Each structure stands twice: as structure tokens, then as C-alpha cells.
Amino acid sequence: MRSGFVAVVGRPNVGKSTLVNAIVGQKVAITTPVPQTTRHAVRGVLHSDDLQVVFVDTPGMHKPKTVLGSRLNAIARGSLADVDLILFLVDGVAGVGQGDRFIAELLRDTPTPVFAVLNKIDATGGAKRDLPQLQRLAALGDFAEVVPLSATTRRGVDGLVALIADRMPDGPPYFPPEQVSDQTPEQLVAEIIREKVIVAMREEVPHSIAVVTDELGPGESEGVVAIQATVYVERDSQKGIVIGRGGTMLADIGARARAELEPALGSRVWLELRVKLSKEWQRDPKKLERLGY
Ligand SMILES: Nc1nc2c(ncn2[C@@H]2O[C@H](COP(=O)(O)OP(=O)(O)OP(=O)(O)O)[C@@H](O)[C@H]2O)c(=O)[nH]1
Ligand SMILES: [Mg+2]
């Protein structure tokens, strides 16, 4: 049996979480069009015959503006140690840029092999356009492989998995066969709700949101899971935005979350959402800790 750990790193919004979900074959990490969506190192596990690969999805590395931002970068950097392989993702649509160059320089200091991955090739306009990007990417470092692919269409994903499998050492399984992620049900629930809030919001609000699952347990009727969760905002004005006129926005977010939670938990779900203010939580280490960061 072979097994190992693979860290997935890159700028925000390049498609790291989408790729981990595509490889694992299930949604283990939330994905949105808004940069800085991922805030934890989420593990997603690929199980196949005689092979287990644990992928570590990480927050996008960026120039931090808040205490939260610094923590996200630290999580991403921390994930580089103790892995067998690093996937360095760049966005083929946005093109290889300064942020990517900065990360590539960090990666030069690690002894771990790095695969450079050009993602989103379904939306770049064809192989002719990808070629110069692949060359720019290859020039950023000493990469073991340079791979173009699309995480959303899965084009090139199986090829990447085969290259990864070749690099995994002999080792034991780290997770039981039925487990695809290291998240607790409470974390999974909070993340799914956060995704629905982010997608419903505009401008700076997505970054101001944190979600905590307060209660998760058997509901009053049989076969129902009862969930109470709190959506935290960091400015008073944002409370009204999340709740919406007459509570319609929050009701809509709740409905969308429930539609995804029910198949994810394999049960009917009763969901109660609250909105609370935690002033400037992104800049306050104590509040960050209370919110799970
Ligand atoms: N066209 C296209 N879009 C993609 C592809 N992969 C990801 N995306 C989109 O890119 C956006 C960001 O995807 P994520 O997977 O959340 O990106 P991320 O790198 O995890 O972002 P952070 O967690 O913020 O660092 C989403 O809108 C995805 O649908 C792809 O292969 N092709
Ligand atoms: Mg992500």
C-alpha cells in the first residue's frame, strides 16, 4: 500500500478547493467566486486500490490586511512542512502574475517536490493561449511537473492523479475507507452555511462573515437533525444586509443551506440561523479564537 500527504497552495481564487473536491470526488471544501474563501487547512482523502492520498486544501496566500489574513497565510505556509508533495496552482485565466511569483519563491526553500498546475484551461481560449502561460509558470521554479488542467471540467485531473500516485511512498492508510474529510459535522455545517452567505453577499461583506454551529443534534421529530447556527458580521450595518428586508435574505440563505445540508448529512434538517455582531472580529485575536480561527 502506498500513501502520502499533498499540500495544495496558491493565490486566492485559483481553484484549489475546486481541485481538491474534483480529485476526492466529493465536496469536502466550499468554493465561491470570492477570493479568500478557504480559512482552514481542510483535508480531503482520495481512496483507491492500494493507494491513499490526503490532500490538504489551504487558504490562498495573499498580502494580509488583518489578523485573520496573517493567520490564513500562516496556515498555508505551515501546510508545506511534512508533506510528500506540493501542488502549486495558478489561474490560467488571470495569468501568471506577481502573487504567483512570490509564492514560487517561498517554494524554492522546500526540499519537497512541487508540481506546478495551470488551472481553468476550459476558460482560457485554447492550447495556443495556454502555452506562453505554461512557459511563464515553468520559469518560476524547479518543478517536478508542469500540468495544465481544468478542475471544473476535470480535464487533465486523472492525469494529474496518476502523476501524484507515482510519487507516493509506501505507507499505511491514515484514514478509514469511508472517511473523505477531517471536518467535524459542526464544521461542515458552518462551512456550507458560510458558502451560501458569501454567494448571496456583495462587496466587502463576504470577508466579514464567520459562521459557528451552536447546536447540532436529533430534532423533535424522528429522522430530523436540528441545527442552530450563528452568522457573525463585523459591522452593525452588515446585520441588516444579511437579514434582508423582512428577513427574506436570511430565509433564502437558510433554504439554500438546508438543500445542501440534507444530502450531506443524509437526513432531514431543521435549521435556525441567527445573525450577531462581533465588532471588527477579523482584527481581534481573542474574537478570532472564539470564532474558530
Ligand atoms: N472556469 C473555471 N473556473 C474554475 C476552475 N476551478 C475553479 N474555478 C472557479 O474559480 C473560483 C474560485 O474557486 P475556489 O476553488 O473557491 O478557489 P480557491 O483557490 O480555493 O480560493 P480561496 O479559498 O479563496 O483561496 C470559483 O468560482 C470556481 O468555480 C476551472 O477549472 N475552470
Ligand atoms: Mg479555497
Short mmCIF file of C-alpha atoms and ligand atoms in Angstrom, two decimals:
data_model
loop_
_atom_site.label_atom_id
_atom_site.label_comp_id
_atom_site.label_asym_id
_atom_site.label_seq_id
_atom_site.Cartn_x
_atom_site.Cartn_y
_atom_site.Cartn_z
CA MET A 1 0.00 0.00 0.00
CA ARG A 2 1.17 3.49 -0.78
CA SER A 3 0.01 6.65 0.96
CA GLY A 4 1.01 10.24 1.47
CA PHE A 5 0.13 13.88 2.02
CA VAL A 6 -0.18 16.54 -0.68
CA ALA A 7 -0.48 20.26 0.13
CA VAL A 8 -2.44 22.38 -2.36
CA VAL A 9 -1.28 26.01 -2.34
CA GLY A 10 -1.62 29.15 -4.45
CA ARG A 11 -3.09 32.64 -4.57
CA PRO A 12 -6.72 33.12 -3.52
CA ASN A 13 -9.36 32.10 -6.08
CA VAL A 14 -7.12 29.99 -8.34
CA GLY A 15 -9.31 26.91 -7.76
CA LYS A 16 -7.53 24.97 -5.00
CA SER A 17 -10.71 23.86 -3.25
CA THR A 18 -12.43 23.05 -6.54
CA LEU A 19 -9.48 20.83 -7.49
CA VAL A 20 -9.44 19.00 -4.14
CA ASN A 21 -13.18 18.32 -4.49
CA ALA A 22 -12.67 17.10 -8.08
CA ILE A 23 -9.91 14.71 -7.03
CA VAL A 24 -11.67 13.37 -3.93
CA GLY A 25 -14.93 13.04 -5.88
CA GLN A 26 -17.00 14.76 -3.20
CA LYS A 27 -17.40 18.28 -1.91
CA VAL A 28 -15.10 18.48 1.09
CA ALA A 29 -14.29 22.19 0.80
CA ILE A 30 -16.53 25.11 -0.06
CA THR A 31 -15.83 27.08 -3.24
CA THR A 32 -17.01 30.54 -4.30
CA PRO A 33 -16.09 33.22 -6.86
CA VAL A 34 -14.93 35.41 -3.95
CA PRO A 35 -11.18 35.33 -3.12
CA GLN A 36 -10.16 34.20 0.39
CA THR A 37 -12.96 31.71 0.81
CA THR A 38 -10.98 28.91 2.47
CA ARG A 39 -9.93 29.67 6.06
CA HIS A 40 -8.79 26.29 7.39
CA ALA A 41 -6.45 23.55 6.21
CA VAL A 42 -9.15 21.09 5.16
CA ARG A 43 -8.09 17.54 4.46
CA GLY A 44 -9.72 15.64 1.62
CA VAL A 45 -8.89 11.96 1.18
CA LEU A 46 -8.59 10.05 -2.08
CA HIS A 47 -9.10 6.31 -1.62
CA SER A 48 -8.30 3.83 -4.32
CA ASP A 49 -6.84 0.32 -4.66
CA ASP A 50 -3.64 0.15 -2.61
CA LEU A 51 -3.41 3.95 -2.52
CA GLN A 52 -4.50 6.68 -0.15
CA VAL A 53 -3.67 10.33 -0.75
CA VAL A 54 -4.53 13.00 1.81
CA PHE A 55 -4.89 16.40 0.11
CA VAL A 56 -4.51 19.47 2.30
CA ASP A 57 -6.55 22.35 0.89
CA THR A 58 -5.22 25.68 2.19
CA PRO A 59 -6.22 29.36 2.34
CA GLY A 60 -4.98 31.43 -0.61
CA MET A 61 -1.68 33.19 0.09
CA HIS A 62 -2.01 36.97 -0.18
CA LYS A 63 -0.81 40.29 1.27
CA PRO A 64 -2.56 40.28 4.64
CA LYS A 65 -4.54 43.32 5.83
CA THR A 66 -5.97 41.89 9.05
CA VAL A 67 -5.01 39.47 11.84
CA LEU A 68 -7.22 36.91 10.11
CA GLY A 69 -5.30 37.43 6.86
CA SER A 70 -1.97 36.81 8.60
CA ARG A 71 -3.36 33.64 10.15
CA LEU A 72 -4.59 32.37 6.80
CA ASN A 73 -1.13 32.84 5.30
CA ALA A 74 0.45 31.10 8.29
CA ILE A 75 -1.88 28.11 7.81
CA ALA A 76 -0.93 27.89 4.14
CA ARG A 77 2.79 28.14 4.87
CA GLY A 78 2.51 25.64 7.72
CA SER A 79 0.98 23.08 5.38
CA LEU A 80 4.20 22.93 3.35
CA ALA A 81 6.04 21.04 6.08
CA ASP A 82 5.56 17.30 6.50
CA VAL A 83 4.01 16.62 3.10
CA ASP A 84 5.28 14.32 0.35
CA LEU A 85 4.33 16.63 -2.49
CA ILE A 86 3.15 20.20 -3.08
CA LEU A 87 0.66 21.25 -5.76
CA PHE A 88 1.22 24.90 -6.68
CA LEU A 89 -1.88 26.15 -8.50
CA VAL A 90 -2.12 29.19 -10.74
CA ASP A 91 -5.12 30.65 -12.55
CA GLY A 92 -4.82 30.25 -16.34
CA VAL A 93 -7.48 32.90 -16.94
CA ALA A 94 -5.92 35.57 -14.72
CA GLY A 95 -2.46 34.54 -15.96
CA VAL A 96 0.79 34.05 -14.07
CA GLY A 97 1.47 37.18 -12.01
CA GLN A 98 3.37 38.79 -9.17
CA GLY A 99 1.43 36.95 -6.45
CA ASP A 100 2.33 33.62 -8.05
CA ARG A 101 5.98 34.63 -8.35
CA PHE A 102 6.05 35.45 -4.63
CA ILE A 103 4.71 32.00 -3.72
CA ALA A 104 7.08 30.27 -6.15
CA GLU A 105 9.95 31.94 -4.30
CA LEU A 106 8.71 30.56 -0.98
CA LEU A 107 8.53 27.11 -2.53
CA ARG A 108 12.15 27.26 -3.63
CA ASP A 109 13.18 26.84 0.02
CA THR A 110 11.39 23.50 0.45
CA PRO A 111 13.08 20.17 -0.28
CA THR A 112 9.67 18.70 -1.20
CA PRO A 113 8.87 18.11 -4.89
CA VAL A 114 6.45 20.64 -6.37
CA PHE A 115 4.01 20.16 -9.26
CA ALA A 116 3.04 23.45 -10.92
CA VAL A 117 -0.58 23.34 -12.12
CA LEU A 118 -2.16 25.76 -14.61
CA ASN A 119 -5.88 25.61 -13.78
CA LYS A 120 -9.04 26.82 -15.58
CA ILE A 121 -7.88 25.81 -19.08
CA ASP A 122 -11.56 25.35 -20.03
CA ALA A 123 -11.88 29.15 -19.97
CA THR A 124 -8.55 30.35 -21.41
CA GLY A 125 -9.44 30.18 -25.10
CA GLY A 126 -7.36 27.17 -26.11
CA ALA A 127 -3.97 25.49 -26.00
CA LYS A 128 -2.30 28.28 -28.02
CA ARG A 129 -3.08 30.73 -25.26
CA ASP A 130 -2.00 28.28 -22.55
CA LEU A 131 1.45 27.67 -23.98
CA PRO A 132 3.01 31.04 -23.02
CA GLN A 133 1.40 30.80 -19.57
CA LEU A 134 2.84 27.31 -19.10
CA GLN A 135 6.26 28.65 -20.08
CA ARG A 136 5.98 31.56 -17.64
CA LEU A 137 4.88 29.14 -14.94
CA ALA A 138 7.71 26.69 -15.63
CA ALA A 139 10.21 29.57 -15.40
CA LEU A 140 9.13 30.39 -11.82
CA GLY A 141 10.89 27.43 -10.24
CA ASP A 142 12.32 23.97 -10.40
CA PHE A 143 9.12 21.97 -10.73
CA ALA A 144 8.89 18.18 -10.89
CA GLU A 145 5.92 18.52 -13.31
CA VAL A 146 4.03 21.32 -15.03
CA VAL A 147 0.41 20.32 -15.65
CA PRO A 148 -2.44 22.17 -17.41
CA LEU A 149 -5.94 21.16 -16.34
CA SER A 150 -9.47 22.22 -15.54
CA ALA A 151 -10.77 21.48 -12.06
CA THR A 152 -14.37 22.20 -13.09
CA THR A 153 -14.50 20.04 -16.24
CA ARG A 154 -11.97 17.52 -14.77
CA ARG A 155 -9.95 17.64 -17.99
CA GLY A 156 -6.40 16.62 -17.05
CA VAL A 157 -7.36 15.74 -13.47
CA ASP A 158 -6.98 11.96 -13.81
CA GLY A 159 -3.59 12.51 -15.45
CA LEU A 160 -2.51 14.63 -12.50
CA VAL A 161 -3.72 11.98 -10.05
CA ALA A 162 -1.64 9.35 -11.88
CA LEU A 163 1.47 11.56 -11.58
CA ILE A 164 0.74 12.11 -7.87
CA ALA A 165 0.23 8.37 -7.27
CA ASP A 166 3.68 7.68 -8.74
CA ARG A 167 5.26 9.92 -6.10
CA MET A 168 3.57 8.44 -3.03
CA PRO A 169 5.80 6.39 -0.73
CA ASP A 170 4.94 3.04 0.81
CA GLY A 171 2.83 3.71 3.86
CA PRO A 172 -0.26 2.87 5.90
CA PRO A 173 -3.76 4.25 5.38
CA TYR A 174 -4.19 7.37 7.51
CA PHE A 175 -7.99 7.49 7.32
CA PRO A 176 -10.63 4.72 7.39
CA PRO A 177 -12.07 3.92 3.93
CA GLU A 178 -15.39 5.71 4.47
CA GLN A 179 -13.83 8.98 5.61
CA VAL A 180 -13.23 11.65 2.93
CA SER A 181 -12.55 14.66 5.14
CA ASP A 182 -11.25 15.56 8.61
CA GLN A 183 -14.04 18.07 9.30
CA THR A 184 -16.49 17.51 12.13
CA PRO A 185 -20.21 17.68 11.24
CA GLU A 186 -20.34 21.05 13.07
CA GLN A 187 -17.52 22.43 10.90
CA LEU A 188 -19.06 21.05 7.72
CA VAL A 189 -22.40 22.66 8.57
CA ALA A 190 -20.82 26.03 9.38
CA GLU A 191 -18.84 25.98 6.13
CA ILE A 192 -21.85 25.15 3.96
CA ILE A 193 -23.81 28.00 5.56
CA ARG A 194 -20.85 30.36 5.10
CA GLU A 195 -20.69 29.46 1.41
CA LYS A 196 -24.36 30.36 0.98
CA VAL A 197 -23.86 33.69 2.78
CA ILE A 198 -20.77 34.56 0.70
CA VAL A 199 -22.53 33.81 -2.57
CA ALA A 200 -25.55 35.92 -1.54
CA MET A 201 -23.47 38.93 -0.48
CA ARG A 202 -21.55 41.61 -2.34
CA GLU A 203 -18.50 43.81 -1.89
CA GLU A 204 -16.77 43.58 1.47
CA VAL A 205 -19.49 41.64 3.30
CA PRO A 206 -18.24 38.09 2.43
CA HIS A 207 -14.96 38.71 4.23
CA SER A 208 -16.80 40.00 7.29
CA ILE A 209 -18.73 36.77 7.76
CA ALA A 210 -17.98 33.97 10.18
CA VAL A 211 -20.35 31.11 10.96
CA VAL A 212 -20.48 28.98 14.10
CA THR A 213 -22.65 25.90 14.61
CA ASP A 214 -24.11 26.30 18.11
CA GLU A 215 -26.21 23.13 18.28
CA LEU A 216 -26.42 20.01 16.18
CA GLY A 217 -28.44 17.07 17.37
CA PRO A 218 -31.58 14.97 17.00
CA GLY A 219 -34.65 17.11 16.31
CA GLU A 220 -38.09 16.79 17.86
CA SER A 221 -39.46 14.57 15.12
CA GLU A 222 -37.84 11.31 14.20
CA GLY A 223 -35.22 11.37 11.42
CA VAL A 224 -34.67 15.11 11.66
CA VAL A 225 -31.39 16.80 12.61
CA ALA A 226 -31.85 20.11 14.39
CA ILE A 227 -29.21 22.75 13.77
CA GLN A 228 -28.77 26.18 15.30
CA ALA A 229 -26.08 28.35 13.83
CA THR A 230 -24.94 31.95 14.16
CA VAL A 231 -23.76 34.14 11.32
CA TYR A 232 -21.35 36.74 12.70
CA VAL A 233 -20.81 40.09 11.00
CA GLU A 234 -18.21 42.66 11.99
CA ARG A 235 -20.13 45.91 11.48
CA ASP A 236 -23.59 46.83 12.69
CA SER A 237 -24.71 47.91 9.21
CA GLN A 238 -23.99 44.41 7.89
CA LYS A 239 -26.59 42.79 10.15
CA GLY A 240 -29.44 44.28 8.18
CA ILE A 241 -27.82 43.31 4.88
CA VAL A 242 -27.56 39.65 5.87
CA ILE A 243 -31.07 39.55 7.37
CA GLY A 244 -32.63 41.45 4.46
CA ARG A 245 -35.95 43.24 4.28
CA GLY A 246 -38.42 41.34 6.45
CA GLY A 247 -35.86 38.58 6.93
CA THR A 248 -36.08 37.46 3.30
CA MET A 249 -32.31 37.31 2.68
CA LEU A 250 -31.63 35.17 5.75
CA ALA A 251 -34.57 32.90 4.89
CA ASP A 252 -33.18 32.44 1.39
CA ILE A 253 -29.69 31.66 2.72
CA GLY A 254 -31.23 29.16 5.15
CA ALA A 255 -33.19 27.45 2.37
CA ARG A 256 -30.10 27.12 0.17
CA ALA A 257 -28.02 25.81 3.05
CA ARG A 258 -30.69 23.27 4.00
CA ALA A 259 -30.91 22.00 0.42
CA GLU A 260 -27.23 21.10 0.59
CA LEU A 261 -27.11 20.01 4.24
CA GLU A 262 -29.83 17.38 3.86
CA PRO A 263 -27.98 15.21 1.31
CA ALA A 264 -24.65 15.92 3.05
CA LEU A 265 -25.94 14.72 6.42
CA GLY A 266 -28.24 12.09 4.91
CA SER A 267 -31.17 13.33 6.94
CA ARG A 268 -33.90 15.94 7.03
CA VAL A 269 -32.69 19.17 8.58
CA TRP A 270 -34.34 21.78 10.75
CA LEU A 271 -32.18 24.89 10.59
CA GLU A 272 -32.34 28.04 12.65
CA LEU A 273 -30.00 30.89 11.73
CA ARG A 274 -29.20 33.91 13.86
CA VAL A 275 -27.15 36.96 12.97
CA LYS A 276 -24.89 38.58 15.56
CA LEU A 277 -22.41 41.41 15.63
CA SER A 278 -18.83 40.67 16.70
CA LYS A 279 -17.24 44.06 16.16
CA GLU A 280 -14.10 44.06 13.98
CA TRP A 281 -13.54 40.35 14.71
CA GLN A 282 -11.05 39.99 11.85
CA ARG A 283 -8.64 42.28 13.68
CA ASP A 284 -9.12 40.91 17.20
CA PRO A 285 -7.09 37.80 18.15
CA LYS A 286 -9.45 36.86 21.03
CA LYS A 287 -12.56 37.09 18.89
CA LEU A 288 -10.83 35.13 16.13
CA GLU A 289 -10.18 32.31 18.54
CA ARG A 290 -13.79 32.25 19.70
CA LEU A 291 -14.90 32.01 16.08
CA GLY A 292 -12.62 29.04 15.49
CA TYR A 293 -9.71 30.78 13.70
N1 LIG B 1 -13.61 28.19 -15.45
C1 LIG B 1 -13.09 27.59 -14.39
N2 LIG B 1 -13.35 28.09 -13.17
C2 LIG B 1 -12.81 27.46 -12.10
C3 LIG B 1 -11.99 26.31 -12.23
N3 LIG B 1 -11.61 25.93 -10.99
C4 LIG B 1 -12.17 26.80 -10.13
N4 LIG B 1 -12.89 27.72 -10.79
C5 LIG B 1 -13.68 28.82 -10.22
O1 LIG B 1 -12.80 29.71 -9.54
C6 LIG B 1 -13.44 30.26 -8.39
C7 LIG B 1 -12.58 30.00 -7.18
O2 LIG B 1 -12.54 28.61 -6.91
P1 LIG B 1 -12.08 28.06 -5.48
O3 LIG B 1 -11.92 26.59 -5.62
O4 LIG B 1 -13.01 28.56 -4.40
O5 LIG B 1 -10.68 28.78 -5.35
P2 LIG B 1 -9.60 28.70 -4.15
O6 LIG B 1 -8.26 28.71 -4.77
O7 LIG B 1 -9.93 27.56 -3.24
O8 LIG B 1 -9.87 30.10 -3.43
P3 LIG B 1 -9.54 30.53 -1.89
O9 LIG B 1 -10.13 29.52 -0.98
O10 LIG B 1 -10.20 31.85 -1.78
O11 LIG B 1 -8.04 30.65 -1.79
C8 LIG B 1 -14.82 29.61 -8.31
O12 LIG B 1 -15.75 30.48 -8.90
C9 LIG B 1 -14.64 28.35 -9.14
O13 LIG B 1 -15.83 27.89 -9.73
C10 LIG B 1 -11.77 25.80 -13.54
O14 LIG B 1 -11.11 24.79 -13.77
N5 LIG B 1 -12.32 26.50 -14.58
MG MG B 2 -10.42 27.54 -1.28
#
